[in-house]
mmCIF file of N, CA and C in Angstrom:
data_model
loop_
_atom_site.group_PDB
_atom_site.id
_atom_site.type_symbol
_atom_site.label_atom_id
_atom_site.label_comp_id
_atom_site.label_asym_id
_atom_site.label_seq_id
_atom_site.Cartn_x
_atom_site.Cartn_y
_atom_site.Cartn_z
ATOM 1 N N UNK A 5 0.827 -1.196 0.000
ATOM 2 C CA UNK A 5 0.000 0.000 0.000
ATOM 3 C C UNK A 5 0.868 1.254 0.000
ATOM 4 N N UNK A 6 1.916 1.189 0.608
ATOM 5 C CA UNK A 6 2.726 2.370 1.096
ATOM 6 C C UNK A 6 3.700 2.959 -0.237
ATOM 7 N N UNK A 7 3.906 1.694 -1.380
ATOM 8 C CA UNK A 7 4.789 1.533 -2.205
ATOM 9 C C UNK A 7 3.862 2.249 -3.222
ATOM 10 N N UNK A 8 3.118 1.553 -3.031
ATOM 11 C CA UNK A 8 2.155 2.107 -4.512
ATOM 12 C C UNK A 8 1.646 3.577 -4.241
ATOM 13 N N UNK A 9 1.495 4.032 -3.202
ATOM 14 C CA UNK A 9 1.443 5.440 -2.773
ATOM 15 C C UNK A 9 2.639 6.171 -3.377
ATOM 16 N N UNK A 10 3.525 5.562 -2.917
ATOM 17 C CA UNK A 10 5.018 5.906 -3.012
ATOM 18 C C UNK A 10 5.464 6.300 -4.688
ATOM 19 N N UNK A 11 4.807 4.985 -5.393
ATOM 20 C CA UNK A 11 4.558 5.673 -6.841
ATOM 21 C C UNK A 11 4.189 6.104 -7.463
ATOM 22 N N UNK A 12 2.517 6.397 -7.230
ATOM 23 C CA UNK A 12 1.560 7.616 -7.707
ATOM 24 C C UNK A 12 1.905 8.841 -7.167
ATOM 25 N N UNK A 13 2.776 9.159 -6.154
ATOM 26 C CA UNK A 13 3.182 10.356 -5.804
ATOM 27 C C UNK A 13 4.101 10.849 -6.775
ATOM 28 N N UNK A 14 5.358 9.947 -6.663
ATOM 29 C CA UNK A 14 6.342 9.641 -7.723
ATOM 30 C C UNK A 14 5.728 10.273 -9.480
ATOM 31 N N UNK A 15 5.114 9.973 -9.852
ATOM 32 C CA UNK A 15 4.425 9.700 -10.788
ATOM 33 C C UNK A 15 4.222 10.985 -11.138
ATOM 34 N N UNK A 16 2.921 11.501 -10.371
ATOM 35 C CA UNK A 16 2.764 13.098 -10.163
ATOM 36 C C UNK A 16 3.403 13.842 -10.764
ATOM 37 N N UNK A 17 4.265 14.070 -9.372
ATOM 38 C CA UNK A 17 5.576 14.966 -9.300
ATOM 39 C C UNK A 17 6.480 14.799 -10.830
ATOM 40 N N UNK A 18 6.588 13.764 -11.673
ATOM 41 C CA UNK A 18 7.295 13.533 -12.531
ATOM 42 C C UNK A 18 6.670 14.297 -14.095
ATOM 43 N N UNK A 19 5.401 14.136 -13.530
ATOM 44 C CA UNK A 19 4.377 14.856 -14.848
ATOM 45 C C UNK A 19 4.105 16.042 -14.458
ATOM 46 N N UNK A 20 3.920 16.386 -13.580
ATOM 47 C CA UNK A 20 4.136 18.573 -12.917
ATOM 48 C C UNK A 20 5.280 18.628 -14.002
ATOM 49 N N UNK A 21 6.320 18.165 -13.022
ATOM 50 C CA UNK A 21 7.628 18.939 -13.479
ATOM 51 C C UNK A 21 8.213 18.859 -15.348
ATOM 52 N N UNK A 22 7.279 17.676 -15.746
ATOM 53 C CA UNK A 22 7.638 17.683 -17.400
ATOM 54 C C UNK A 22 6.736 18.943 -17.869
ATOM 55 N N UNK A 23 5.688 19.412 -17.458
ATOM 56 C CA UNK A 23 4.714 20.074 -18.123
ATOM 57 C C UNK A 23 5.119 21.199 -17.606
ATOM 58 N N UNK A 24 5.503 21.738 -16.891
ATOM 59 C CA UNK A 24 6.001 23.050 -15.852
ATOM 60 C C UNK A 24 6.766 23.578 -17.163
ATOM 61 N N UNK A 25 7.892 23.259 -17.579
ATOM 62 C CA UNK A 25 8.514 24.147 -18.646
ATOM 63 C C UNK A 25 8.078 24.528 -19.922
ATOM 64 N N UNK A 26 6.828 23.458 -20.305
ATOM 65 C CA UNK A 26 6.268 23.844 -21.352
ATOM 66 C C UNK A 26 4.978 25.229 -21.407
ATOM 67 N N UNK A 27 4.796 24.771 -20.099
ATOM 68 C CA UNK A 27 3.409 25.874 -19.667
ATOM 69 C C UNK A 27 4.611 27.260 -19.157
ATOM 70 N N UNK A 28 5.250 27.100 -18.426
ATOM 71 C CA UNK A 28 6.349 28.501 -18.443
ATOM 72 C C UNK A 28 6.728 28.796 -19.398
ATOM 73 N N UNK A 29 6.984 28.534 -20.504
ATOM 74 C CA UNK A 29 7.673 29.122 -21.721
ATOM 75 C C UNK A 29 6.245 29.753 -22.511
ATOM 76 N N UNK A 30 4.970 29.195 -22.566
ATOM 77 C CA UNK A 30 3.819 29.731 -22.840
ATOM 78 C C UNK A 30 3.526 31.202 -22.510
ATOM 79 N N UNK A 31 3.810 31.012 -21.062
ATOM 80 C CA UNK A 31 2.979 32.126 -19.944
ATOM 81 C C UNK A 31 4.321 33.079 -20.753
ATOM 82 N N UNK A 32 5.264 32.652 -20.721
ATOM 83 C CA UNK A 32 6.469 33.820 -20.683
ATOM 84 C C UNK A 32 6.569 34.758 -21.845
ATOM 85 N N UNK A 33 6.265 34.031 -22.687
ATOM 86 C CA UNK A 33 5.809 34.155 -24.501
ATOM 87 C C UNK A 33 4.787 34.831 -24.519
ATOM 88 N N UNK A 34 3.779 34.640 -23.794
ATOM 89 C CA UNK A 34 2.848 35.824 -24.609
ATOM 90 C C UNK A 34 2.685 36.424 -23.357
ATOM 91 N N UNK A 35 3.529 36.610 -22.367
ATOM 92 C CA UNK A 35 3.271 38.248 -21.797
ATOM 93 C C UNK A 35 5.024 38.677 -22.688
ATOM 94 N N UNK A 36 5.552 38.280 -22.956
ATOM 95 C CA UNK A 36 6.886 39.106 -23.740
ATOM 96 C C UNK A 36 6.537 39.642 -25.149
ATOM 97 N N UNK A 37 5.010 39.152 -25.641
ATOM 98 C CA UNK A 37 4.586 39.567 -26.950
ATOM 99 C C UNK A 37 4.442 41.170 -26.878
ATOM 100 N N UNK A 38 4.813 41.805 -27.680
ATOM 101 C CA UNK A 38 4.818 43.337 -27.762
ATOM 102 C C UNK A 38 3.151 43.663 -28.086
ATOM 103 N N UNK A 39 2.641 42.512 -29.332
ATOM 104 C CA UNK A 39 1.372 43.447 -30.240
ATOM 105 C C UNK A 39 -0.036 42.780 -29.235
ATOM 106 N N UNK A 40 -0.426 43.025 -28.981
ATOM 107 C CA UNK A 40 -2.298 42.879 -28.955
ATOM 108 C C UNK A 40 -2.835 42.159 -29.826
ATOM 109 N N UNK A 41 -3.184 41.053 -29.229
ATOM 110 C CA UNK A 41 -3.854 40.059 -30.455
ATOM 111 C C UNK A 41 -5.490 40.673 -30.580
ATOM 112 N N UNK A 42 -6.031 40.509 -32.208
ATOM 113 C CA UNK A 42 -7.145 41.482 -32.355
ATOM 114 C C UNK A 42 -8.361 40.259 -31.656
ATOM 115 N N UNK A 43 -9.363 41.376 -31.335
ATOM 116 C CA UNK A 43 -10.522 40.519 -31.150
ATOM 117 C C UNK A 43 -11.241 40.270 -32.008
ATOM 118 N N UNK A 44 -11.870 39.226 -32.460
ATOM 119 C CA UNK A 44 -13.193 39.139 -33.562
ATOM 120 C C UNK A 44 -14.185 38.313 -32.522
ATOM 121 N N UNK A 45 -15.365 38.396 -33.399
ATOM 122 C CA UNK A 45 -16.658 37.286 -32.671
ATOM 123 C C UNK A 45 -17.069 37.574 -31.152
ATOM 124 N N UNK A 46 -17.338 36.660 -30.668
ATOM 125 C CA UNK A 46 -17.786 37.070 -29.289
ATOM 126 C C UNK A 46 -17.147 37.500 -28.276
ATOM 127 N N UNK A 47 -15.662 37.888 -28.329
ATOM 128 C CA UNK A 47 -14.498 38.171 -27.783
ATOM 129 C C UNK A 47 -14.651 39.589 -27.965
ATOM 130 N N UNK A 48 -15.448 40.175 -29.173
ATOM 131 C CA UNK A 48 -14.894 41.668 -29.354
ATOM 132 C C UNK A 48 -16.233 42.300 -28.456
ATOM 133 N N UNK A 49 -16.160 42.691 -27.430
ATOM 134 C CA UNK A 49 -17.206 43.155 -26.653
ATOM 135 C C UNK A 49 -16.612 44.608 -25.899
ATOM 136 N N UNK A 50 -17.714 45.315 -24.973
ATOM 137 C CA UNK A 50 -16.937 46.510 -24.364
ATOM 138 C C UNK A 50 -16.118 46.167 -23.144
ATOM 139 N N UNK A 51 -16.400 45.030 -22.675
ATOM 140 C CA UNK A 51 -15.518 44.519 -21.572
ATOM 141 C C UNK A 51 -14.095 44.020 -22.105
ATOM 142 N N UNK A 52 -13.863 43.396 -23.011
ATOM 143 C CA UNK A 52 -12.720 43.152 -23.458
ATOM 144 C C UNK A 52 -11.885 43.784 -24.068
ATOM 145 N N UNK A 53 -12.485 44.961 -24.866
ATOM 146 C CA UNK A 53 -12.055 46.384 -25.388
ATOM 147 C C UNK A 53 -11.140 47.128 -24.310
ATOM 148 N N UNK A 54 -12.130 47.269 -23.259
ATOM 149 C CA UNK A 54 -11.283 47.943 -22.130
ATOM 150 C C UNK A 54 -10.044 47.116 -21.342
ATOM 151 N N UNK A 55 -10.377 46.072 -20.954
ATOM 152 C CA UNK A 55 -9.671 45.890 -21.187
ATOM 153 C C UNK A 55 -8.093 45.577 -21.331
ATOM 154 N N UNK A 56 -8.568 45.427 -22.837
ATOM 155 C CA UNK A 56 -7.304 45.404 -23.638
ATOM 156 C C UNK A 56 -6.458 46.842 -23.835
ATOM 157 N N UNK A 57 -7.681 47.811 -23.223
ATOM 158 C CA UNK A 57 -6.995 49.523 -23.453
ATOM 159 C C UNK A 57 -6.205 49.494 -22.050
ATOM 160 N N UNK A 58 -6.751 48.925 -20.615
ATOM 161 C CA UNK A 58 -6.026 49.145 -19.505
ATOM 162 C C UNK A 58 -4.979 48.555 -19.725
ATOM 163 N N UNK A 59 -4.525 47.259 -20.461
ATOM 164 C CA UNK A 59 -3.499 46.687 -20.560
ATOM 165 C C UNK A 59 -2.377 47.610 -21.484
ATOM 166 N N UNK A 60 -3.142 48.417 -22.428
ATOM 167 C CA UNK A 60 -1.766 48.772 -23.140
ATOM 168 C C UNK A 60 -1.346 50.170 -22.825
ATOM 169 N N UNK A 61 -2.350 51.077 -21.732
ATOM 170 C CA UNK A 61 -2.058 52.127 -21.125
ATOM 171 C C UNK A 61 -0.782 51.537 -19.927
ATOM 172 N N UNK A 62 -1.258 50.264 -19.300
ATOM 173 C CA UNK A 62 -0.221 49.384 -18.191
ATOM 174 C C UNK A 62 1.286 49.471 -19.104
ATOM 175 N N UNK A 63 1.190 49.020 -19.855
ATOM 176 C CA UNK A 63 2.457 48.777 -21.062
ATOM 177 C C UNK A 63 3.408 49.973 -21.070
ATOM 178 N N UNK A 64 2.037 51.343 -21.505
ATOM 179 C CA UNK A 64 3.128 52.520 -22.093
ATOM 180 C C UNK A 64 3.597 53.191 -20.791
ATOM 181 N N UNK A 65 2.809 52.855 -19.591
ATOM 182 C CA UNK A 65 3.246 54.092 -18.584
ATOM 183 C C UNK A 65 4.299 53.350 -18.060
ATOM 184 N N UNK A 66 4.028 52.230 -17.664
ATOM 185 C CA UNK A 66 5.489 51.007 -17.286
ATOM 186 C C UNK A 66 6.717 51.373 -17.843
ATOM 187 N N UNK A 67 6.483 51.682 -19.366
ATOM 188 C CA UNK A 67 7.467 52.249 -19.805
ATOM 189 C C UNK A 67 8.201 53.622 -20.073
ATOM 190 N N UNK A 68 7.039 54.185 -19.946
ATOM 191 C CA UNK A 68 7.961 55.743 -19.159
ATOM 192 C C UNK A 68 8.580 55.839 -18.019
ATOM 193 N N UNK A 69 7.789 55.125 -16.915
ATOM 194 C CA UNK A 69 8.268 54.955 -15.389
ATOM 195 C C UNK A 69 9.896 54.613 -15.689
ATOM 196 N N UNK A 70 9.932 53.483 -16.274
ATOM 197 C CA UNK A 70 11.181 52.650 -16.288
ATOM 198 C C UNK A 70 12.229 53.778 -17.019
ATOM 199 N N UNK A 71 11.637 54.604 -17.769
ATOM 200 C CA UNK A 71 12.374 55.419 -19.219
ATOM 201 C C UNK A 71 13.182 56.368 -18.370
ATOM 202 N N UNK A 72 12.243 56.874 -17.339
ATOM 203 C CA UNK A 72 12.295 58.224 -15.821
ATOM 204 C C UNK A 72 13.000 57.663 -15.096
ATOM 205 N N UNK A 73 13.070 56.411 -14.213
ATOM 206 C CA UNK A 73 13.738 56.137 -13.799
ATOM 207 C C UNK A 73 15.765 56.060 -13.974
ATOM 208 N N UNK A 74 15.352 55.404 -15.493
ATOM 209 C CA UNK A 74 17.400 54.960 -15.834
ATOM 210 C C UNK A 74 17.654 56.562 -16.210
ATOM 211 N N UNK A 75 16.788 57.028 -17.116
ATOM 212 C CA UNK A 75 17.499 58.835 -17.977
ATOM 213 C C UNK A 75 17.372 59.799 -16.760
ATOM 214 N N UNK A 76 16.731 59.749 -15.900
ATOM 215 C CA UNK A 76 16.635 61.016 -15.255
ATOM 216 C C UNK A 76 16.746 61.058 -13.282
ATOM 217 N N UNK A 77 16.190 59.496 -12.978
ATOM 218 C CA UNK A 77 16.650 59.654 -11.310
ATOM 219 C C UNK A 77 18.053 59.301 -11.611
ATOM 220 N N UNK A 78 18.836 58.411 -12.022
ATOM 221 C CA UNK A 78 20.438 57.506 -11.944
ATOM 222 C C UNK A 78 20.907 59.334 -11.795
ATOM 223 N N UNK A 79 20.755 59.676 -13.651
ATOM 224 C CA UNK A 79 21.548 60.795 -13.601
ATOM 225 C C UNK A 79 21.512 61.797 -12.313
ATOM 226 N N UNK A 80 20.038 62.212 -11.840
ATOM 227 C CA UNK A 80 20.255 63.499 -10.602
ATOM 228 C C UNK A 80 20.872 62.853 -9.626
ATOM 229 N N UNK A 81 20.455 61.775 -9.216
ATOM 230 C CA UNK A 81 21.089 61.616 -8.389
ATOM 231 C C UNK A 81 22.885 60.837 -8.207
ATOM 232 N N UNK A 82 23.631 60.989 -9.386
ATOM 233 C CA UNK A 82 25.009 61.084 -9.288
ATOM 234 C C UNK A 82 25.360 62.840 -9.405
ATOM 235 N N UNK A 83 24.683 63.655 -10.103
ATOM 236 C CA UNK A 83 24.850 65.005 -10.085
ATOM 237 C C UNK A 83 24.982 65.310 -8.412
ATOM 238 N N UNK A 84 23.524 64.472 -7.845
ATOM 239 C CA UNK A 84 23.280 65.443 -6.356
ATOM 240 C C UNK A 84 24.953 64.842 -5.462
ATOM 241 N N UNK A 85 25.370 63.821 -5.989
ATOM 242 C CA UNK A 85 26.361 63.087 -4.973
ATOM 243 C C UNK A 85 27.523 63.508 -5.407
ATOM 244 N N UNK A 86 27.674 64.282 -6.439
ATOM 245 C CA UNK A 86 28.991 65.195 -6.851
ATOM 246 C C UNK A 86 28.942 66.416 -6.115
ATOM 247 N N UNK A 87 27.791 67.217 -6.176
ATOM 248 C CA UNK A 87 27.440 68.037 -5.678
ATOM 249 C C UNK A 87 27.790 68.268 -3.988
ATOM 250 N N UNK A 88 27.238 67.401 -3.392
ATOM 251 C CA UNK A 88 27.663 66.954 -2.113
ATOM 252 C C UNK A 88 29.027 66.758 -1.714
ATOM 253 N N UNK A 89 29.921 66.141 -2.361
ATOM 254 C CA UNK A 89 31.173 65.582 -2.098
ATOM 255 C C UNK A 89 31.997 67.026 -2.460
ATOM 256 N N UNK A 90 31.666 67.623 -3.497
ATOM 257 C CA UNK A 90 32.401 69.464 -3.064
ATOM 258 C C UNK A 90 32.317 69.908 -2.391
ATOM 259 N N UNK A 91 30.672 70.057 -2.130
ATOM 260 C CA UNK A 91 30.467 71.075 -0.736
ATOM 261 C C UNK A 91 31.215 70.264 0.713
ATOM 262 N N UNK A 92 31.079 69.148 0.631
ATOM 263 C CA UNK A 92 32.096 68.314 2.152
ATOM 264 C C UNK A 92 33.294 69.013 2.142
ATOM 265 N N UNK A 93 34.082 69.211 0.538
ATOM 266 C CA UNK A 93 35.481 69.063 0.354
ATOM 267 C C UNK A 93 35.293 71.013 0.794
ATOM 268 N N UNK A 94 34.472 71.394 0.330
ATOM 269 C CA UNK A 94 35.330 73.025 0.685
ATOM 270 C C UNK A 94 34.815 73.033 2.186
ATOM 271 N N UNK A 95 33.603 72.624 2.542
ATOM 272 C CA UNK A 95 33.793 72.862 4.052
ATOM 273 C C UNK A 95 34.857 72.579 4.868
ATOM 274 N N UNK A 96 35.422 71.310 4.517
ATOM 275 C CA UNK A 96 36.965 71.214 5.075
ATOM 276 C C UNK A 96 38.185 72.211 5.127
ATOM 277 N N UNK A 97 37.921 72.519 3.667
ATOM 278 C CA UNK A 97 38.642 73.678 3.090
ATOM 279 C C UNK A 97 39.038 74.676 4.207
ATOM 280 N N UNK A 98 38.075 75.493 4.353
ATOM 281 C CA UNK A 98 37.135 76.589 5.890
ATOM 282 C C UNK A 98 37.742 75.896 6.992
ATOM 283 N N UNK A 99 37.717 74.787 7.412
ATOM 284 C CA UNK A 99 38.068 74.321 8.662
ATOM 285 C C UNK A 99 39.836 74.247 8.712
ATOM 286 N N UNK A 100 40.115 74.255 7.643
ATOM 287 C CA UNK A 100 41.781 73.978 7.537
ATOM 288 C C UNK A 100 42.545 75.636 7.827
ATOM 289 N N UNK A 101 41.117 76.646 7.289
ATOM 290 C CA UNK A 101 42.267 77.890 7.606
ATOM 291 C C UNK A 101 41.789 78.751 8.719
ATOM 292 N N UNK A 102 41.323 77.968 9.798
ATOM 293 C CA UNK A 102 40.745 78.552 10.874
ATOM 294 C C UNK A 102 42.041 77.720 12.268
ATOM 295 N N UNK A 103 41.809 78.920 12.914
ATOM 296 C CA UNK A 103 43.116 78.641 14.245
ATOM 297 C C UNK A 103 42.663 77.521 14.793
ATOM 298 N N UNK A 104 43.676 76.185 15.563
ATOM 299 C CA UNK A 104 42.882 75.297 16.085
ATOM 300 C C UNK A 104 42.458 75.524 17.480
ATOM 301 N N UNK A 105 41.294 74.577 17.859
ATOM 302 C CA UNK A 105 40.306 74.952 18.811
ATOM 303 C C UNK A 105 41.076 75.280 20.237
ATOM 304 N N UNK A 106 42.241 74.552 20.444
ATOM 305 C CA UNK A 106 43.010 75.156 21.390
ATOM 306 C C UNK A 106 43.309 76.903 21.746
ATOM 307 N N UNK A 107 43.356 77.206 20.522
ATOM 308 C CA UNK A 107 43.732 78.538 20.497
ATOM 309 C C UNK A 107 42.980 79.883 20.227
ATOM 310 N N UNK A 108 41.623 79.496 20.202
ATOM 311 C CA UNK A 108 40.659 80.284 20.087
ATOM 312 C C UNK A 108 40.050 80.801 21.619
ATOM 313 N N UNK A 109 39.598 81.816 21.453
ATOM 314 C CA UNK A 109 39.666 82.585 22.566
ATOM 315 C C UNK A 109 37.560 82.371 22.865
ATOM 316 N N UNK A 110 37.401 81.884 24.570
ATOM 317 C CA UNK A 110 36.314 81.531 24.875
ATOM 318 C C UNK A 110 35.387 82.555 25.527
ATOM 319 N N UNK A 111 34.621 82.629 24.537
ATOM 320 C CA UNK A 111 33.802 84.262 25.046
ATOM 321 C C UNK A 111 32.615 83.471 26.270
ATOM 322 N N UNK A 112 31.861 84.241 26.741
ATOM 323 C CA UNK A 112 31.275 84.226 28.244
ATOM 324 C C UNK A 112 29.908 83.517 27.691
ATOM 325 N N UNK A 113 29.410 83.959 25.790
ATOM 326 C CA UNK A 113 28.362 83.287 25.728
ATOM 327 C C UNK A 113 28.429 81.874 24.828
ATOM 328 N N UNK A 114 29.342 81.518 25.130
ATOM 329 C CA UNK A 114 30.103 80.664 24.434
ATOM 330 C C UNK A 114 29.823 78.874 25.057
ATOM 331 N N UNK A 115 29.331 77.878 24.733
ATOM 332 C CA UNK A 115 29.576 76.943 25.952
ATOM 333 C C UNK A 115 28.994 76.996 26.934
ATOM 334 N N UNK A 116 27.737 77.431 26.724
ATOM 335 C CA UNK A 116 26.811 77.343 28.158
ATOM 336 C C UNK A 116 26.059 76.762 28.605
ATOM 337 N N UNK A 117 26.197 75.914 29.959
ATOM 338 C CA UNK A 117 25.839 74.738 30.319
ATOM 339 C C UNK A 117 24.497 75.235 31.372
ATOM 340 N N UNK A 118 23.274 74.870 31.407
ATOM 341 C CA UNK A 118 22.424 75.015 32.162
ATOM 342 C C UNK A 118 22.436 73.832 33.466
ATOM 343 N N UNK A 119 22.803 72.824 32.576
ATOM 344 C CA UNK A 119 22.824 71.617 33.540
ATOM 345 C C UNK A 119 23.877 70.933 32.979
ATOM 346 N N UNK A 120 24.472 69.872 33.994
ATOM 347 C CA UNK A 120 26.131 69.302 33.773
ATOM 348 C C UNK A 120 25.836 68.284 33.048
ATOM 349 N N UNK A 121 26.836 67.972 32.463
ATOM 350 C CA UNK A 121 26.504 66.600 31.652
ATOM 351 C C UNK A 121 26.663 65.082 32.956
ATOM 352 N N UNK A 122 25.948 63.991 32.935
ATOM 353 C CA UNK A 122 26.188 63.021 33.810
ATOM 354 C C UNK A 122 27.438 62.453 33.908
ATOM 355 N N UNK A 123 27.955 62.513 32.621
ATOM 356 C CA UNK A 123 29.042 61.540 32.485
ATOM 357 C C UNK A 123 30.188 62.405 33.067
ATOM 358 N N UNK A 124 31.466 62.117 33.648
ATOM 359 C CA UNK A 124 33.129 62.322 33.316
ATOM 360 C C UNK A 124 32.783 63.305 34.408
ATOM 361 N N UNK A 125 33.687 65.022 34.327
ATOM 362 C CA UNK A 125 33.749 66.140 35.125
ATOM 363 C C UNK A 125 32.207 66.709 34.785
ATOM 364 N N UNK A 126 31.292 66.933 33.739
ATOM 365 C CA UNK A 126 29.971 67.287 33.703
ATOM 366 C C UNK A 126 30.182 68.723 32.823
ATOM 367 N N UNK A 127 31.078 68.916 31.979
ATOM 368 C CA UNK A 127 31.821 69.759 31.199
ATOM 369 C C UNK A 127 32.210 69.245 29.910
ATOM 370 N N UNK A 128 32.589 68.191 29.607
ATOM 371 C CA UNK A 128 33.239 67.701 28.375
ATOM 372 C C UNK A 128 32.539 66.843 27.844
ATOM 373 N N UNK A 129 32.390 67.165 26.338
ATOM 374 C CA UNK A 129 31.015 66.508 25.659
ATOM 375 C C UNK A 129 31.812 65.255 25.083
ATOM 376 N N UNK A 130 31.226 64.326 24.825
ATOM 377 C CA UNK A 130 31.772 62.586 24.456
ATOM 378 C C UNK A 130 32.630 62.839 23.025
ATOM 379 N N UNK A 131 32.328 64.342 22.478
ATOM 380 C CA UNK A 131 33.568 64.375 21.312
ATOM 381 C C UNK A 131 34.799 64.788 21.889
#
């Protein structure tokens, strides 16, 4: 009993998986078809009209999205990350010709602590 189970399962599984590539290459094929197959006869109705119009409005905007996406976000946004990486580089710039912090002189409104910090003396910030 267990055997013969054992081979109608067998069996199954052996005929899925032969028919699986033939029915995938189907499905794959005619959604990769570019044209609209026409309707005639009882197929050509207002329900199927539409549709066939939502499907090829789906098509063209899919393909602007995708068009917007590679021509115009990739590009701004390597512009915006050039953009960025100057402005880092001259802010450094500014920081290189300024006296270091040792030697700058600490005015009264400068550093003003209302309450101490918990950590260390209650003065010196974790940078």
């Amino acid at each position: 009993m267990v055997r013969q189970q054992l081979l109608q399962r067998a069996s199954t599984l052996t005929t899925r998986h032969a028919l699986q590539p033939n029915l995938r290459n189907t499905v794959q094929r005619r959604l990769a078809s570019g044209e609209m197959p026409k309707l005639t006869g009882a197929a050509d109705n207002a329900f199927n009209r539409e549709r066939m119009a939502v499907k090829q409005h789906a098509a063209a905007s899919s393909d602007l999205w995708r068009k917007l996406s590679l021509y115009v976000a990739v590009p701004s946004l390597i512009i915006a990350a050039i953009n960025a990486k100057n402005l880092w580089d001259e802010h450094w710039e500014h920081w290189e010709h300024l006296p270091p912090l040792e030697e700058r002189i600490e005015y009264d409104y400068m550093n003003i602590r209302t309450k101490k910090f918990f950590w260390g003396d209650g003065d010196k910030t974790l940078l």
